[in-house]
Coordinates of C-alpha atoms in Angstrom, one line a residue:
M7 CA 0.1 0.1 0.1
S8 CA 2.8 2.4 0.7
D9 CA 4.5 1.6 -2.5
A10 CA 1.3 2.6 -4.4
L11 CA 1.2 5.8 -2.6
S12 CA 4.9 6.9 -3.5
C13 CA 6.4 8.2 -6.8
I14 CA 8.3 5.2 -8.7
V15 CA 11.0 7.5 -9.3
C16 CA 12.0 9.8 -6.2
F17 CA 10.1 7.2 -4.0
E18 CA 8.7 9.9 -1.8
Q19 CA 5.4 9.8 -0.8
F20 CA 2.5 11.8 -2.5
D21 CA 1.3 14.8 -0.9
E22 CA -0.6 17.7 -1.9
V23 CA 2.1 20.3 -1.6
N24 CA 5.7 19.1 -2.8
H25 CA 4.8 15.8 -4.5
V26 CA 1.5 15.9 -5.8
P27 CA 0.7 13.2 -8.1
H28 CA -0.1 13.0 -11.9
V29 CA -1.6 10.4 -13.7
L30 CA 0.3 9.0 -17.2
R31 CA -1.4 7.7 -20.2
C32 CA -0.3 4.5 -19.1
G33 CA -1.9 4.7 -15.8
H34 CA 1.3 4.9 -13.6
S35 CA 1.5 7.9 -11.5
L36 CA 4.5 10.5 -10.9
C37 CA 5.1 13.3 -8.6
A38 CA 5.1 16.6 -10.1
T39 CA 8.7 16.8 -9.4
C40 CA 9.9 14.2 -11.3
L41 CA 7.6 14.6 -14.3
P42 CA 9.6 17.0 -16.1
L43 CA 13.0 15.4 -15.5
L44 CA 11.7 12.4 -17.4
P45 CA 14.0 11.4 -20.4
Q46 CA 12.3 11.1 -23.9
R47 CA 8.9 11.6 -22.0
L48 CA 8.6 7.6 -21.2
C49 CA 7.2 5.9 -18.2
P50 CA 10.0 4.6 -16.4
S51 CA 8.0 1.6 -15.3
C52 CA 6.6 0.6 -18.6
K53 CA 8.6 2.7 -21.3
Q54 CA 5.1 4.0 -22.8
P55 CA 4.7 7.5 -23.6
C56 CA 3.8 10.0 -21.0
G57 CA 1.5 12.1 -23.2
D58 CA 1.1 16.0 -23.2
N59 CA 0.4 17.6 -19.7
P60 CA -0.7 14.6 -17.7
P61 CA -3.3 15.3 -15.2
K62 CA -3.5 15.2 -11.4
N63 CA -4.5 11.8 -10.1
F64 CA -7.5 13.3 -7.9
S65 CA -8.5 9.5 -7.0
L66 CA -4.9 9.1 -5.2
L67 CA -5.0 12.4 -3.7
H68 CA -8.8 11.8 -2.1
I69 CA -7.3 8.5 -0.7
L70 CA -4.3 10.3 0.9
S71 CA -6.6 12.9 2.4
Q72 CA -8.9 10.0 4.1
A73 CA -5.9 8.4 5.2
S74 CA -4.4 11.6 6.6
R75 CA -7.1 12.0 8.8
P76 CA -7.3 10.4 12.5
K77 CA -9.8 8.3 13.4
I78 CA -12.1 9.2 16.0
P79 CA -13.9 6.3 17.9
D80 CA -17.5 6.6 18.1
P81 CA -18.6 7.6 21.7
C82 CA -21.8 5.6 20.8
T83 CA -20.0 2.3 20.8
T84 CA -16.7 2.8 22.1
C85 CA -15.8 3.4 25.8
K86 CA -14.4 6.9 26.7
T87 CA -12.7 5.1 29.4
H88 CA -10.7 2.1 28.0
S89 CA -11.4 2.8 24.2
Q90 CA -13.2 -0.9 23.9
P91 CA -16.6 -1.8 22.2
L92 CA -19.4 -1.2 24.4
R93 CA -21.1 -4.7 25.0
F94 CA -23.3 -4.5 28.4
F95 CA -25.7 -2.5 29.8
D96 CA -25.9 -1.7 33.8
L97 CA -29.6 -1.6 34.8
V98 CA -28.7 -0.2 38.1
C99 CA -26.5 2.7 37.0
D100 CA -28.5 3.0 33.4
K101 CA -25.1 3.1 31.6
L102 CA -23.3 1.3 28.7
L103 CA -20.1 -0.8 29.6
C104 CA -17.4 -2.4 27.9
C105 CA -15.6 -5.4 29.4
D106 CA -13.0 -3.5 31.7
C107 CA -15.9 -1.7 32.9
F108 CA -18.3 -4.5 33.4
A109 CA -15.5 -6.8 35.4
V110 CA -14.0 -4.1 37.4
D111 CA -16.2 -1.0 38.1
H112 CA -19.5 -2.7 38.1
A113 CA -18.8 -5.9 39.5
G114 CA -22.2 -7.5 41.2
H115 CA -24.5 -4.8 39.1
Q116 CA -27.4 -6.3 37.2
C117 CA -25.8 -6.0 33.5
L118 CA -27.2 -7.4 30.7
L119 CA -25.7 -7.7 26.9
L120 CA -26.7 -4.8 24.9
D121 CA -29.3 -6.7 22.8
E122 CA -30.8 -8.0 25.8
A123 CA -31.1 -4.8 27.4
A124 CA -32.3 -3.6 24.0
K125 CA -35.4 -6.0 24.1
L126 CA -36.1 -5.3 27.7
V127 CA -36.4 -1.4 27.2
A128 CA -37.7 -1.6 23.6
P129 CA -41.8 -1.2 24.7
E130 CA -40.6 1.7 27.3
V131 CA -38.9 3.0 24.0
K132 CA -41.8 2.8 21.8
R133 CA -44.2 4.3 24.6
L134 CA -41.9 7.0 25.1
K135 CA -41.9 8.0 21.5
E136 CA -46.0 8.0 21.2
I137 CA -45.5 10.3 23.9
A138 CA -43.1 12.6 22.3
K139 CA -45.0 12.3 19.1
A140 CA -48.3 13.2 20.4
S141 CA -46.3 16.0 22.8
S142 CA -44.6 17.3 19.5
T143 CA -48.3 17.5 17.8
E144 CA -49.5 19.7 20.3
V145 CA -46.8 21.9 20.6
A146 CA -46.8 22.4 16.7
Q147 CA -50.4 23.0 17.0
A148 CA -49.8 25.5 19.8
G149 CA -47.1 27.1 17.6
A150 CA -49.6 27.1 14.8
K151 CA -51.9 29.0 17.3
L152 CA -49.6 31.5 18.2
E153 CA -48.8 32.4 14.4
R154 CA -52.5 33.1 14.1
C155 CA -52.5 35.0 17.1
L156 CA -49.7 37.2 15.8
V157 CA -51.5 38.0 12.6
E158 CA -54.7 38.7 14.4
I159 CA -52.8 41.3 16.6
K160 CA -51.3 43.1 13.6
E161 CA -54.5 43.3 12.0
K162 CA -56.1 44.6 15.1
K163 CA -53.4 47.3 15.5
N164 CA -53.7 48.4 12.4
T165 CA -57.5 48.6 12.9
L166 CA -57.3 50.6 16.3
A167 CA -54.4 52.8 14.8
A168 CA -56.7 54.0 12.0
S169 CA -59.4 54.5 14.7
I170 CA -57.5 56.4 17.4
T171 CA -55.9 58.2 14.5
Q172 CA -59.8 59.1 13.2
T173 CA -60.6 59.8 16.7
F174 CA -58.0 62.7 17.5
A175 CA -58.6 63.9 13.9
A176 CA -62.1 64.7 15.0
V177 CA -60.9 66.0 18.3
K178 CA -58.4 68.5 16.5
R179 CA -61.4 69.6 14.2
A180 CA -63.7 70.0 17.1
V181 CA -60.8 72.4 18.8
Q182 CA -60.2 74.4 15.7
Q183 CA -63.8 74.9 15.3
R184 CA -64.3 76.0 19.0
E185 CA -61.2 78.1 18.7
Q186 CA -62.8 79.9 15.5
A187 CA -66.0 80.3 17.4
L188 CA -64.2 82.1 20.6
L189 CA -62.5 84.3 17.6
S190 CA -65.5 85.2 16.1
Q191 CA -67.3 85.9 19.5
L192 CA -64.3 88.1 20.3
D193 CA -64.6 89.9 17.2
T194 CA -68.2 90.5 17.7
A195 CA -68.0 91.9 21.1
A196 CA -65.1 94.2 19.8
A197 CA -67.1 95.5 16.9
M198 CA -70.1 96.3 19.3
Y199 CA -68.2 98.0 21.8
T200 CA -66.2 99.7 19.3
S201 CA -69.4 101.2 17.7
L202 CA -70.6 102.3 21.3
I203 CA -67.4 104.2 22.1
S204 CA -67.3 106.1 18.4
E205 CA -71.0 107.3 19.0
Q206 CA -70.1 108.4 22.4
Q207 CA -67.0 110.3 20.7
K208 CA -69.2 111.7 18.4
K209 CA -71.5 113.2 21.1
L210 CA -68.8 114.7 23.2
K211 CA -67.2 116.0 20.0
A212 CA -70.6 117.9 19.0
A213 CA -71.0 118.8 22.5
Q214 CA -67.3 120.5 22.9
T215 CA -67.9 122.3 19.2
S216 CA -71.0 123.9 20.6
L217 CA -69.5 125.0 23.8
E218 CA -66.4 126.3 22.2
V219 CA -68.5 128.3 19.5
S220 CA -70.7 130.0 22.2
S221 CA -67.7 130.4 24.4
N222 CA -65.8 132.2 21.4
I223 CA -66.7 136.1 22.2
P224 CA -64.3 138.5 20.9
D225 CA -63.6 141.1 23.8
Q226 CA -64.0 144.3 21.1
I227 CA -67.5 143.4 20.0
S228 CA -70.8 145.9 19.9
H229 CA -73.2 146.4 22.9
A230 CA -75.7 144.6 20.4
Q231 CA -73.2 141.6 19.7
L232 CA -72.7 141.2 23.5
L233 CA -76.2 140.6 24.2
Q234 CA -76.8 138.5 21.7
S235 CA -73.7 136.4 22.8
R236 CA -75.2 136.4 26.3
A237 CA -78.3 134.9 24.8
N238 CA -76.6 132.4 23.0
L239 CA -74.4 130.9 26.1
I240 CA -77.7 130.9 28.1
S241 CA -79.1 128.6 25.7
T242 CA -76.5 126.4 24.7
L243 CA -75.5 126.1 28.8
E244 CA -79.5 125.5 29.5
K245 CA -79.2 122.7 26.4
H246 CA -75.8 121.3 28.0
K247 CA -77.4 121.1 31.4
A248 CA -80.7 119.7 30.3
A249 CA -78.8 116.9 28.1
P250 CA -75.3 116.6 29.3
P251 CA -73.1 114.2 27.4
Q252 CA -71.8 111.0 29.0
L253 CA -68.2 112.1 30.2
A254 CA -67.2 108.2 31.3
P255 CA -66.6 105.4 28.4
V256 CA -69.7 103.7 27.9
H257 CA -67.2 100.5 27.8
N258 CA -64.0 100.0 29.7
G259 CA -62.5 98.3 26.8
K260 CA -61.1 95.4 29.3
L261 CA -62.2 92.3 27.1
A262 CA -61.5 88.7 28.7
F263 CA -61.0 85.4 27.8
S264 CA -61.6 82.4 30.6
H265 CA -60.9 78.8 29.9
T266 CA -60.4 76.0 32.0
F267 CA -57.4 74.1 30.2
D268 CA -56.1 72.4 33.1
K269 CA -59.3 70.4 33.6
F270 CA -59.7 69.8 30.0
R271 CA -55.8 68.7 29.8
S272 CA -56.7 66.5 32.7
E273 CA -59.7 64.8 30.9
L274 CA -57.8 64.8 27.6
S275 CA -55.1 62.8 29.5
V276 CA -57.7 60.0 30.4
F277 CA -59.6 60.2 27.1
G278 CA -59.9 57.0 25.4
A279 CA -58.3 53.8 26.5
V280 CA -56.6 50.7 24.7
S281 CA -57.6 47.4 26.5
S282 CA -55.2 44.3 26.1
G283 CA -57.2 41.8 27.9
S284 CA -55.4 39.6 30.6
P285 CA -52.7 37.3 29.7
V286 CA -53.6 33.7 29.2
K287 CA -52.0 31.0 31.3
I288 CA -51.1 27.7 29.3
E289 CA -50.8 24.3 31.0
F290 CA -48.5 22.0 29.0
R291 CA -49.3 18.5 30.2
Y292 CA -47.8 15.3 28.4
P293 CA -50.9 13.6 26.6
S294 CA -51.8 10.2 27.8
T295 CA -51.5 7.5 25.3
C296 CA -54.3 5.5 26.3
S297 CA -57.9 6.6 27.1
S298 CA -59.2 6.3 30.9
E299 CA -61.5 3.3 30.1
E300 CA -58.2 1.4 29.3
D301 CA -56.5 2.5 32.3
S302 CA -57.2 -0.5 34.5
E303 CA -56.4 -2.9 31.9
D304 CA -53.2 -1.3 31.3
D305 CA -52.2 -1.5 34.8
D306 CA -53.0 -5.4 35.3
D307 CA -50.8 -5.3 32.1
E308 CA -47.9 -3.5 33.4
K309 CA -48.1 -5.4 36.7
E310 CA -47.7 -8.7 34.9
N311 CA -45.3 -7.6 32.5
A312 CA -43.1 -6.3 35.6
S313 CA -43.3 -9.2 37.3
K314 CA -41.7 -10.9 33.9
K315 CA -39.1 -8.4 33.9
L316 CA -38.0 -9.1 37.6
A317 CA -37.9 -12.3 36.8
A318 CA -35.8 -12.1 33.7
L319 CA -33.6 -9.6 35.8
R320 CA -32.9 -12.3 38.1
R321 CA -32.1 -14.9 35.6
W322 CA -29.9 -12.4 33.5
S323 CA -28.0 -11.3 36.9
K324 CA -27.3 -14.8 37.4
E325 CA -25.7 -14.9 34.1
G326 CA -24.2 -11.8 34.3
S327 CA -22.0 -13.0 37.5
D328 CA -21.4 -16.2 35.8
L329 CA -20.4 -14.0 32.5
Q330 CA -18.0 -11.8 35.1
Q331 CA -16.4 -15.1 36.6
R332 CA -15.7 -16.6 32.6
I333 CA -14.4 -13.1 31.6
R334 CA -11.9 -12.8 34.7
K335 CA -10.6 -16.4 33.9
A336 CA -10.2 -15.7 30.4
K337 CA -8.2 -12.8 31.6
S338 CA -6.0 -14.6 33.7
N339 CA -5.2 -17.2 31.3
D340 CA -4.3 -14.4 28.7
E341 CA -2.1 -12.9 31.3
A342 CA -0.7 -16.5 32.0
R343 CA -0.3 -17.0 28.3
Q344 CA 1.5 -13.8 27.8
R345 CA 4.1 -14.4 30.6
A346 CA 4.9 -17.7 29.3
M347 CA 5.5 -16.4 25.8
Q348 CA 7.9 -13.7 27.2
P349 CA 11.8 -15.0 26.9
Q350 CA 13.3 -16.6 29.9
R351 CA 16.2 -14.5 31.4
H352 CA 19.4 -16.7 31.9
P353 CA 21.7 -16.0 34.9
S354 CA 25.0 -14.8 33.9
T355 CA 27.5 -17.2 33.7
R356 CA 30.3 -14.8 34.9
G357 CA 32.4 -16.3 38.0
Y358 CA 31.6 -19.7 37.0
K359 CA 34.1 -22.1 35.8

């Protein structure tokens, strides 16, 4: 095997770096280092032409890569402590054993061969598989239900978001409408009071003009003019006294705006509510593999099977003890045989005549 994995010229083992194998037309393989050095481009083994640009021998490279990989023992079939095949099952420790574990660490335990233990636990494994499948189905159904819940929550969220947006858009419109109504009331009140004050201004202006005209008497006038002016002053003052103008403003001009914004803000903070409901408590129970009507019959069958298993365990325990003795005896015979096969050491002849 080692010759087949080596170059026929330099006898170096093929590898993937310095001695890459190339297959010739005749079927023999040479490394990439020796291939350009061949005289007359002939195979050194069969003397046939090598051909142009011999390709790499990928099959041989695959064999080399597989051979270079370290072999890792299977933990399911090999003992981690003694690196021996697992052949027994300890019913007490619930553990797989090799021959050394069986003879040394688990001596006196109820141990069975793997095939016998497999037959014993096969019904239980079948029952557990049924429970696991039923549980898996229930979990899958619960998962599908959760997916539907997520879809419903997303759809409900979008619907409620649209409703909340529409509601507060209506609130904003109502607030704007109230704002416009208050501004309109303010304009009406201001216009009314402006008109009253303007009318009062006109009356005061007329009274002031009448008084100023009547009192505007020059110092150098005739006697007749003086008497006529006296009569005009008396008439004007009597009219002013009979219907004096209102001197105080008909309105003080102090318009005001009152509100209960704090109360409105407090009510707005609790306006509307999003109810999320209460969380649902989910209890998971392993499904039963039989109905309640069959429980009593199954209990009787389990008792009968238990008694049979107990009898089998006692028989297998005795057989296991006998097997342990046979293994110990076989080990001692092997050790004696190995000691007998070792070469005898002869005493030195130095000092004897």
